[in-house]
Backbone as a chain_set.jsonl record, in Angstrom:
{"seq": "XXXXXXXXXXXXXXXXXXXXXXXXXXXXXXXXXXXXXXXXXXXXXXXXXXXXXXXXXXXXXXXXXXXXXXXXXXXXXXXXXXXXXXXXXXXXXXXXXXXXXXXXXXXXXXXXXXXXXXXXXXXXXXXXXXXXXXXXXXXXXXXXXXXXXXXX", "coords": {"N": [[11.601, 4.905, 24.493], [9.03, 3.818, 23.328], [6.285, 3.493, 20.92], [2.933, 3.661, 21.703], [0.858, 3.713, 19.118], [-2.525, 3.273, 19.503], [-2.344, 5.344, 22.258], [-1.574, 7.808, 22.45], [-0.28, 9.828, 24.113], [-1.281, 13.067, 25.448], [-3.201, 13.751, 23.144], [-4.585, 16.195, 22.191], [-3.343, 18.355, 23.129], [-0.879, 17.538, 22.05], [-1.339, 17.928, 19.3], [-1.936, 20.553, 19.484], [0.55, 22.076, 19.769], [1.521, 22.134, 16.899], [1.555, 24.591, 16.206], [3.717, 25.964, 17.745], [5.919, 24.99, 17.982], [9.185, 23.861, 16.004], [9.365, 22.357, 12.96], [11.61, 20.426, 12.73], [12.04, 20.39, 15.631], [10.294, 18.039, 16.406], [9.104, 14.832, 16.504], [9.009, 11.998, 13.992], [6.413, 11.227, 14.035], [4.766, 12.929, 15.18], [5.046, 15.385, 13.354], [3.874, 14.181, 11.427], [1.253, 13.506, 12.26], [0.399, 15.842, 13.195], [0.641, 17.509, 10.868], [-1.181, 16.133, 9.218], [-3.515, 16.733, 10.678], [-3.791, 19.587, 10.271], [-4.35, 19.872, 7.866], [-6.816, 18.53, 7.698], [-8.118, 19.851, 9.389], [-7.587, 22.667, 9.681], [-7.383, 24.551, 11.334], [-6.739, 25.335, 14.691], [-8.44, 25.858, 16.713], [-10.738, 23.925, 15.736], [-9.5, 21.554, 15.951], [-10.328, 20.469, 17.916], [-12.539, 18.396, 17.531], [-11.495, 16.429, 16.552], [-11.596, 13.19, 17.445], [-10.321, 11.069, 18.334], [-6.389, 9.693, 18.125], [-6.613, 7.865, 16.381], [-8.213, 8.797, 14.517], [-6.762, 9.943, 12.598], [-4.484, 8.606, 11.651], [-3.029, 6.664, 9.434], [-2.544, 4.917, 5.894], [-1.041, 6.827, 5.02], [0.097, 8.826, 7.03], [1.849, 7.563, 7.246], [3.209, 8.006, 5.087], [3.853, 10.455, 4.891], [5.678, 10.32, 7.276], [8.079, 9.375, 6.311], [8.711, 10.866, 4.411], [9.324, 13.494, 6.092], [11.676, 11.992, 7.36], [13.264, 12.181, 4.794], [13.632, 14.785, 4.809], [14.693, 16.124, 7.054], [17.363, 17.88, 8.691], [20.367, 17.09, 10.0], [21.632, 16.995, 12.911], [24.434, 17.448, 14.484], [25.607, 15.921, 17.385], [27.899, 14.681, 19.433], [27.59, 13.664, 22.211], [24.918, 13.401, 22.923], [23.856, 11.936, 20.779], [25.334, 9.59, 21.619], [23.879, 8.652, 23.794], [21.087, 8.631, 22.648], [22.563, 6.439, 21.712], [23.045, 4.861, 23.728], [20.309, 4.099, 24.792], [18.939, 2.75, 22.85], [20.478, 0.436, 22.09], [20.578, -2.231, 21.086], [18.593, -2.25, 18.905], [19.958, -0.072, 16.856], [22.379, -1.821, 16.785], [21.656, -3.913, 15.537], [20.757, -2.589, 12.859], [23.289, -1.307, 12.134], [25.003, -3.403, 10.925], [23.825, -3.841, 8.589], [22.089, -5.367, 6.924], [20.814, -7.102, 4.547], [18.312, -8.292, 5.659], [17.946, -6.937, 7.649], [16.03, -4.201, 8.24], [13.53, -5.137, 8.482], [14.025, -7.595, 10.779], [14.181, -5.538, 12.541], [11.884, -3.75, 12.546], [10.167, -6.203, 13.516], [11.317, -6.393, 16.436], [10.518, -3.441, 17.292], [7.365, -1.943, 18.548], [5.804, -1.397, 16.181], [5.199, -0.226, 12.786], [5.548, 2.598, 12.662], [6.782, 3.404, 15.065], [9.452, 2.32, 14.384], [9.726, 3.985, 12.227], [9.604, 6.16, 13.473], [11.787, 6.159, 15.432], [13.817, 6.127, 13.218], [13.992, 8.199, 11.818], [15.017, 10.108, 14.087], [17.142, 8.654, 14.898], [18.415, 9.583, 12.559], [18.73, 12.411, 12.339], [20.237, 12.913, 14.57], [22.839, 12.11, 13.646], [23.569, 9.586, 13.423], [22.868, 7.29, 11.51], [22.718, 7.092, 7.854], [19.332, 7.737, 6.811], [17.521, 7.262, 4.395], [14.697, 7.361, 2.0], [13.138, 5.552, -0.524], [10.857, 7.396, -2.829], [10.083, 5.886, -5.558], [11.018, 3.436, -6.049], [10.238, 2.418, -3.309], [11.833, 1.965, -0.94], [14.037, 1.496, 1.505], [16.685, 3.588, 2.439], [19.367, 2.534, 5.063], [22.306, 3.669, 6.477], [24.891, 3.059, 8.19], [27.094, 5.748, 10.187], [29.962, 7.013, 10.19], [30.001, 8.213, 13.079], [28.466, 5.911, 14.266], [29.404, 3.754, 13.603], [31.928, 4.065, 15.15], [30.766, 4.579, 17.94], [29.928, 1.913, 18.379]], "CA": [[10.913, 5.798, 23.586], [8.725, 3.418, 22.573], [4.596, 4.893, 20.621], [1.548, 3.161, 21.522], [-0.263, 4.545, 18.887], [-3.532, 3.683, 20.553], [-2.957, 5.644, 23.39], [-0.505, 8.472, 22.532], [-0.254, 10.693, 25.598], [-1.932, 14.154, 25.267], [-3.159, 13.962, 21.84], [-4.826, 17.243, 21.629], [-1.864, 18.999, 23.275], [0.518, 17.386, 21.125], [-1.656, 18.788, 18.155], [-1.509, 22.162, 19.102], [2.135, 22.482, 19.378], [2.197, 22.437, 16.231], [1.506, 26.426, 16.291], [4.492, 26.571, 18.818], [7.131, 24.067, 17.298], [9.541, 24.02, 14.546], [9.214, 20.758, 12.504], [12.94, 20.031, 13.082], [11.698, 19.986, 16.762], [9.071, 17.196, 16.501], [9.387, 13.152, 16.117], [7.919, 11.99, 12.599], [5.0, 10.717, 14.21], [4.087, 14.443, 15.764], [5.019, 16.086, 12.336], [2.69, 13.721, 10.294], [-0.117, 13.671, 12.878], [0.392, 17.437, 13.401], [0.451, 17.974, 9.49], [-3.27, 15.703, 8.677], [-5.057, 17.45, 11.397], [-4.032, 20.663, 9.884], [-4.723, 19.79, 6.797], [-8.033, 17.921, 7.702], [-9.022, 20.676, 10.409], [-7.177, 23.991, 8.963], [-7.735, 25.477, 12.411], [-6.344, 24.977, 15.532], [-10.191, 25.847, 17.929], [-11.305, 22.703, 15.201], [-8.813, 20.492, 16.449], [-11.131, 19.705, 19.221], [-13.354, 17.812, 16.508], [-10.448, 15.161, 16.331], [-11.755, 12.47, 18.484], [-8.289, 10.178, 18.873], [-5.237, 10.015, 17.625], [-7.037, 6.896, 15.181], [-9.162, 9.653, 13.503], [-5.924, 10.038, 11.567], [-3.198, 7.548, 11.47], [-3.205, 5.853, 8.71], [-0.89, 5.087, 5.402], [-0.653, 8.754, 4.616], [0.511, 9.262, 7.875], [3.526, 6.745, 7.305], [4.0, 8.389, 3.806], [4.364, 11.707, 5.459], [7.028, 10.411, 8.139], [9.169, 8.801, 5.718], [9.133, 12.422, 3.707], [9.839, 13.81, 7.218], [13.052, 11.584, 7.531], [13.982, 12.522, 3.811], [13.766, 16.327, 4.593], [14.998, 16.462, 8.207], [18.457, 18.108, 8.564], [21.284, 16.253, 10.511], [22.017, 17.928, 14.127], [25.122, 16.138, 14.942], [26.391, 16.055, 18.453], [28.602, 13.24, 20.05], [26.699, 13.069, 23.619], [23.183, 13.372, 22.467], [23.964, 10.411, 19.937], [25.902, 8.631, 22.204], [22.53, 8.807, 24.801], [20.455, 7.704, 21.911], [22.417, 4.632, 20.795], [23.084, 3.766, 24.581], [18.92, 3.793, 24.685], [18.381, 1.966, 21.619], [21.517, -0.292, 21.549], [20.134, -3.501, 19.914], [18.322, -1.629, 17.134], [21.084, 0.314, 16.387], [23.672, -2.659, 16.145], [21.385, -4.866, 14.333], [20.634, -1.524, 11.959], [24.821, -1.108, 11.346], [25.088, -4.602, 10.148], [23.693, -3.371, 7.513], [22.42, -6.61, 6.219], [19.597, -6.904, 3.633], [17.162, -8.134, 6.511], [18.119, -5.671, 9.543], [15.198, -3.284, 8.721], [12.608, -6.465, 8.656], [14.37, -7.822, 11.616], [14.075, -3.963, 13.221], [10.575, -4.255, 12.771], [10.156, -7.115, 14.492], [12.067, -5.568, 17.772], [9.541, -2.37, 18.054], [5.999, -2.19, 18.373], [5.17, -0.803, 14.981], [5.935, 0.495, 11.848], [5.473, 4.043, 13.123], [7.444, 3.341, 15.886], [10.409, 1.959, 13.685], [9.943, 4.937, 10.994], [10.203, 7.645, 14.751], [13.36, 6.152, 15.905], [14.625, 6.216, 12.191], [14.021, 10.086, 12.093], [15.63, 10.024, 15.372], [18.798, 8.371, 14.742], [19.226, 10.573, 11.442], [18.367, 13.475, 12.892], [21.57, 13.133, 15.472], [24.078, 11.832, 12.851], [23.541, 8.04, 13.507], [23.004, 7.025, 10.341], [22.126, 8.422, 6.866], [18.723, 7.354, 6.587], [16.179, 7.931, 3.479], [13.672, 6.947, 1.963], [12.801, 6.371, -1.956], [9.731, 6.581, -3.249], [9.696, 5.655, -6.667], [11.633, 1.813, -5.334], [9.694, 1.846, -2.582], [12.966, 1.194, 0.034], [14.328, 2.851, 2.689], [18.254, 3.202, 2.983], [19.956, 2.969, 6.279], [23.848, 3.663, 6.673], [25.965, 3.77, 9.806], [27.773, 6.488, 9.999], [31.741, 6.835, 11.117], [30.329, 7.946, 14.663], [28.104, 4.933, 14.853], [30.766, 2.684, 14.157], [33.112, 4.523, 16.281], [30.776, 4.323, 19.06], [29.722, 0.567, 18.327]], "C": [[9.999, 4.996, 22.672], [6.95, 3.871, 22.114], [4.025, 3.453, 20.91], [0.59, 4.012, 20.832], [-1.661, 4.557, 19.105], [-3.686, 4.575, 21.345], [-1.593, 6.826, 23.729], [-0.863, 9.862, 23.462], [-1.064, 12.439, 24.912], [-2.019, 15.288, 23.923], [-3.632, 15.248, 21.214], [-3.592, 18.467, 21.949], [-0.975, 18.871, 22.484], [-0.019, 18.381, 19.37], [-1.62, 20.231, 18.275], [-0.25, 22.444, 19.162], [2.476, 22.707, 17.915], [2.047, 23.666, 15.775], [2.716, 27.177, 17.472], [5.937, 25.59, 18.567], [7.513, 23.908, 16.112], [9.522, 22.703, 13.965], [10.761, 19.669, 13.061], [13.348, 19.464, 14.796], [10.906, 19.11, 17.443], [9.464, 16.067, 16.356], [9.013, 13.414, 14.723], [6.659, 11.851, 12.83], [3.988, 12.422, 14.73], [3.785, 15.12, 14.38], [4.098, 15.294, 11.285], [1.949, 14.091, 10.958], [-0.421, 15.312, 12.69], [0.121, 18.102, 11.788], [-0.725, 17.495, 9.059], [-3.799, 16.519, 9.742], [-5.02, 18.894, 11.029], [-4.328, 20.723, 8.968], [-6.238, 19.314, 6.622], [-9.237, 19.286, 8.44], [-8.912, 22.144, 10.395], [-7.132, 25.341, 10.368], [-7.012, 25.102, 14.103], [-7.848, 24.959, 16.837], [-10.763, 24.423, 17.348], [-10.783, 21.689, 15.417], [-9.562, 19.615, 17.493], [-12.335, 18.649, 18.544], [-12.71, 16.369, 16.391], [-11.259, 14.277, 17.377], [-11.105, 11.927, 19.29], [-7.392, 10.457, 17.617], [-5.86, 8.729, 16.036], [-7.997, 7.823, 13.776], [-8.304, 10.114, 12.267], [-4.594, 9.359, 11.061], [-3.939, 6.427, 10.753], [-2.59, 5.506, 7.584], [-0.44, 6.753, 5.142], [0.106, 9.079, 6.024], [2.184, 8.725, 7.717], [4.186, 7.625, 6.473], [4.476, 9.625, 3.815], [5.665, 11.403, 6.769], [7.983, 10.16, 7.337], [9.606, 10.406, 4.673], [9.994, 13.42, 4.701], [11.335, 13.459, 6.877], [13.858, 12.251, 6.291], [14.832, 14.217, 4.095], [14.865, 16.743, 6.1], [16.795, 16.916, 8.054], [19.066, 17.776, 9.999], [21.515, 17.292, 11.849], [23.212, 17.11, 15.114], [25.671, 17.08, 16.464], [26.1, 15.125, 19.34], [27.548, 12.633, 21.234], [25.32, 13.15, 23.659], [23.192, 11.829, 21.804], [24.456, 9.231, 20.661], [24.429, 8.134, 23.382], [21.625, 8.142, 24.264], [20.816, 6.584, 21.741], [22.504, 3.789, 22.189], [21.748, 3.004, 25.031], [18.384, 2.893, 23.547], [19.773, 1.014, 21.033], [21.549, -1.101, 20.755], [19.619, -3.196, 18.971], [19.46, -1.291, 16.388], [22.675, -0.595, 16.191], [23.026, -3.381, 15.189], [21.422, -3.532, 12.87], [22.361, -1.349, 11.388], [24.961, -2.398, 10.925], [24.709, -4.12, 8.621], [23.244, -4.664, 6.387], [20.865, -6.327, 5.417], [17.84, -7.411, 4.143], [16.749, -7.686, 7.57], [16.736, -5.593, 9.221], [13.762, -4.163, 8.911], [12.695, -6.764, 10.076], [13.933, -6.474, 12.641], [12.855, -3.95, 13.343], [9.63, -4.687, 13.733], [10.485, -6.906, 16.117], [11.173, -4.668, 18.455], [8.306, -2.746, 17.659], [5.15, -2.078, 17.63], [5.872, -0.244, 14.056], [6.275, 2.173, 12.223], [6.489, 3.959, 14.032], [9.013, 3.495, 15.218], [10.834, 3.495, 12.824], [10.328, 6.074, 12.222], [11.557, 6.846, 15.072], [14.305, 6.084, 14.664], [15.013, 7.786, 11.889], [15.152, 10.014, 13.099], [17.185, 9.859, 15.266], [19.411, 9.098, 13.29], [19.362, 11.768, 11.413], [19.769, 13.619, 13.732], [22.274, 12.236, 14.697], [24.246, 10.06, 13.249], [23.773, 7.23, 12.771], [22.231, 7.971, 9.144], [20.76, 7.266, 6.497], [17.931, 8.294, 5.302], [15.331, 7.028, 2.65], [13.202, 7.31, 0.188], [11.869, 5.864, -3.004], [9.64, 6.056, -4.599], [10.075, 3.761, -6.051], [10.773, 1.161, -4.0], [10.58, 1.403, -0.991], [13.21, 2.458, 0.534], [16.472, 2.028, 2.501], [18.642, 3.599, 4.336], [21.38, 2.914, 6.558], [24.647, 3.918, 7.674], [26.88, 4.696, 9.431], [29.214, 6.209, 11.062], [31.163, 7.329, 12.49], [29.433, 7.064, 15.149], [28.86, 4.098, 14.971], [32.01, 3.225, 15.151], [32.675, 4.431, 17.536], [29.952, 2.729, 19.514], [30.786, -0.085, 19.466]], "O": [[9.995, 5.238, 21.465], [6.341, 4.554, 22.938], [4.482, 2.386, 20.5], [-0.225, 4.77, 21.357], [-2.226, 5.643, 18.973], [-4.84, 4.964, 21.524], [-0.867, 6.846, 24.723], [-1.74, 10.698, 23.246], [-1.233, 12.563, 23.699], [-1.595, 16.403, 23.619], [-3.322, 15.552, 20.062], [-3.106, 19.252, 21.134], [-0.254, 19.798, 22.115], [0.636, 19.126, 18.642], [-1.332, 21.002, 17.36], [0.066, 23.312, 18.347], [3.49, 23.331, 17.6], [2.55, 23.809, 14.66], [2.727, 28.323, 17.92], [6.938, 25.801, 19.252], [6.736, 23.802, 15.163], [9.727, 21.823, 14.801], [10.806, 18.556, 13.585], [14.226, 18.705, 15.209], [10.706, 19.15, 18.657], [10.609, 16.144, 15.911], [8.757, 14.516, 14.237], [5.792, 12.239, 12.047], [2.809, 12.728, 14.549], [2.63, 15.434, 14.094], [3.64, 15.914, 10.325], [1.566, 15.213, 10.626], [-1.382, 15.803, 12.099], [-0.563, 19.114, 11.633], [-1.457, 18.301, 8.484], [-4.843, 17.07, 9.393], [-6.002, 19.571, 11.336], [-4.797, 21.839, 8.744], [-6.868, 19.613, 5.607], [-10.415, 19.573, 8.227], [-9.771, 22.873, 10.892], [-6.926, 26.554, 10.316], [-7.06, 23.873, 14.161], [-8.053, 24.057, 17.648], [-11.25, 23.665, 18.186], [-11.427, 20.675, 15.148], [-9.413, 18.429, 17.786], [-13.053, 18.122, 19.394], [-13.359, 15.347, 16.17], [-11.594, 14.962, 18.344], [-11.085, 12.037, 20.516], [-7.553, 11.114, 16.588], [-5.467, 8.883, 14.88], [-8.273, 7.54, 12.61], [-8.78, 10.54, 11.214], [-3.879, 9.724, 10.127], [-4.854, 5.665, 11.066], [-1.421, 5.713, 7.907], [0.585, 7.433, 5.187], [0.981, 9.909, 5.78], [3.259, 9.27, 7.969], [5.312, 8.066, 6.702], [5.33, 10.019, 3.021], [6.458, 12.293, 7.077], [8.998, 10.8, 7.611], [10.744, 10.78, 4.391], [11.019, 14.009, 4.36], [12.11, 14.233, 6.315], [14.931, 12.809, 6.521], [15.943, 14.656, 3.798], [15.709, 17.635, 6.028], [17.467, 16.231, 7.282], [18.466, 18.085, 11.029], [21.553, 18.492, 11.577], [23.013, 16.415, 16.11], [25.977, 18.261, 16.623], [25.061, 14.733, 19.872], [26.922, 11.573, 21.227], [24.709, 12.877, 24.693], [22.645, 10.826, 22.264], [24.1, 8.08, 20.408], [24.289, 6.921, 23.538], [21.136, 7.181, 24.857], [20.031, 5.646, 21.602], [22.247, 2.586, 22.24], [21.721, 1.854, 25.469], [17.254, 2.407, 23.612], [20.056, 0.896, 19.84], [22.279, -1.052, 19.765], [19.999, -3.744, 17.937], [19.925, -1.973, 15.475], [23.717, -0.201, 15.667], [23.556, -3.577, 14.095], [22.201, -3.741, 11.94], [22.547, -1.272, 10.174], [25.186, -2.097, 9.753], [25.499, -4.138, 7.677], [23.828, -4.908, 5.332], [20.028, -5.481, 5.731], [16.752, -7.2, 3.607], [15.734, -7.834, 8.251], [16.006, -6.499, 9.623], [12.907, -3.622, 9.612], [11.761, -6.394, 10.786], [13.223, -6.772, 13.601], [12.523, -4.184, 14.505], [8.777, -4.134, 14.426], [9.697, -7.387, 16.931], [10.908, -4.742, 19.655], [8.027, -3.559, 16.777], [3.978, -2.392, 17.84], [6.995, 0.216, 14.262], [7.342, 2.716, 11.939], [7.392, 4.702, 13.647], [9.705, 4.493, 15.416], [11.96, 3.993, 12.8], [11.268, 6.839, 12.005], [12.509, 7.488, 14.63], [15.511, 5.991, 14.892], [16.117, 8.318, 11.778], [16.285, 9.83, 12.654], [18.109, 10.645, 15.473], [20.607, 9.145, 13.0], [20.058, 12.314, 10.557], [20.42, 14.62, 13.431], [22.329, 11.191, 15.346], [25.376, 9.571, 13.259], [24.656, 6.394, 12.962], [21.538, 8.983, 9.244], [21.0, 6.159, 6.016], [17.785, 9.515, 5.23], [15.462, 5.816, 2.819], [12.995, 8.399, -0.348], [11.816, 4.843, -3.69], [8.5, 5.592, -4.625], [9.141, 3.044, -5.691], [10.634, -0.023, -3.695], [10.081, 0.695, -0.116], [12.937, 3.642, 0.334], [17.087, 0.962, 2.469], [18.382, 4.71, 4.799], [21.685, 1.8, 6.985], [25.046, 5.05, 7.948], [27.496, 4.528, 8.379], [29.424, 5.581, 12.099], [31.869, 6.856, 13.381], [29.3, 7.095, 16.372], [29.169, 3.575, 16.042], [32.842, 2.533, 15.738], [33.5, 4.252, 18.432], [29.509, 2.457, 20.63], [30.827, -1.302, 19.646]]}, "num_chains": 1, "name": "protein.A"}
C-alpha cells in the first residue's frame, strides 16, 4: 500500500468519489486531496481543470490528513487488523516500540511523509494504535494498542 504521489492512479476518478464516499471510507491522502479540490474547484464538472494530482499536494494537504487521523473513528476488527499488521509488519513493530525515534525511523522505511501520515490513518482507523496528532506542540502520538501487542 505504498503512494507515489507523482503518479497516483486515477486522479480524476479518485476526485469524484468524493460525491459517492463517506470520509470514514477514504485514506487521508483521498480525504485531503478530495477536500482542496473541492474547496479550490467547488464543483465536481470543474474538477476537470485540475491538471495532476501536484496541482494540489502540498503542506495544507498534510495539515488536513493529520486532522483526518485526529477525527477518524476507530473500526475495530481482529482479522482486518491482523491483515494490516501482517502487510505492514516492520512499520508496525518498529511503531510499538514506542521509542522517541520510531516515527523518524518510520519515515525513513516509506516513501513519504504522506505515505507515513496514510498508513497512520490506517492503522488507527482498525484499532492498531491510538494515533493523533497535536497541533499547538506540533507532535504526533502513536500508542500500541492491547491488540497490537497481542498480535506482535
Amino acid at each position: 500500500m505504498s503512494i507515489d504521489i507523482k503518479k497516483i492512479d486515477n486522479f480524476y476518478k479518485s476526485a469524484t468519489l468524493s460525491f459517492k464516499k463517506k470520509p470514514t471510507e477514504m485514506t487521508a491522502l483521498e480525504f485531503a486531496l478530495i477536500y482542496q479540490i473541492n474547496q479550490k474547484y467547488h464543483s465536481k464538472d470543474l474538477i476537470q481543470s485540475a491538471v495532476s494530482p501536484d496541482d494540489v499536494i502540498n503542506e495544507e494537504t498534510l495539515l488536513i490528513m493529520m486532522e483526518y487521523i485526529n477525527l477518524v473513528p476507530v473500526k475495530m476488527n481482529k482479522n482486518i487488523a491482523e491483515n494490516i499488521l501482517n502487510k505492514n509488519k516492520e512499520l508496525v513493530s518498529l511503531l510499538a516500540k514506542n521509542k522517541e525515534d520510531s516515527l523518524t525511523i518510520a519515515l525513513q522505511k516509506t516513501n513519504n511523509i504522506y505515505d507515513l501520515v496514510n498508513k497512520l490513518a490506517l492503522f488507527k482507523k482498525n484499532g492498531l494504535f491510538k494515533v493523533a496528532y497535536d497541533f499547538s506542540s506540533e507532535k504526533f502520538s502513536v500508542i500500541p494498542t492491547e491488540l497490537t501487542k497481542s498480535l506482535i
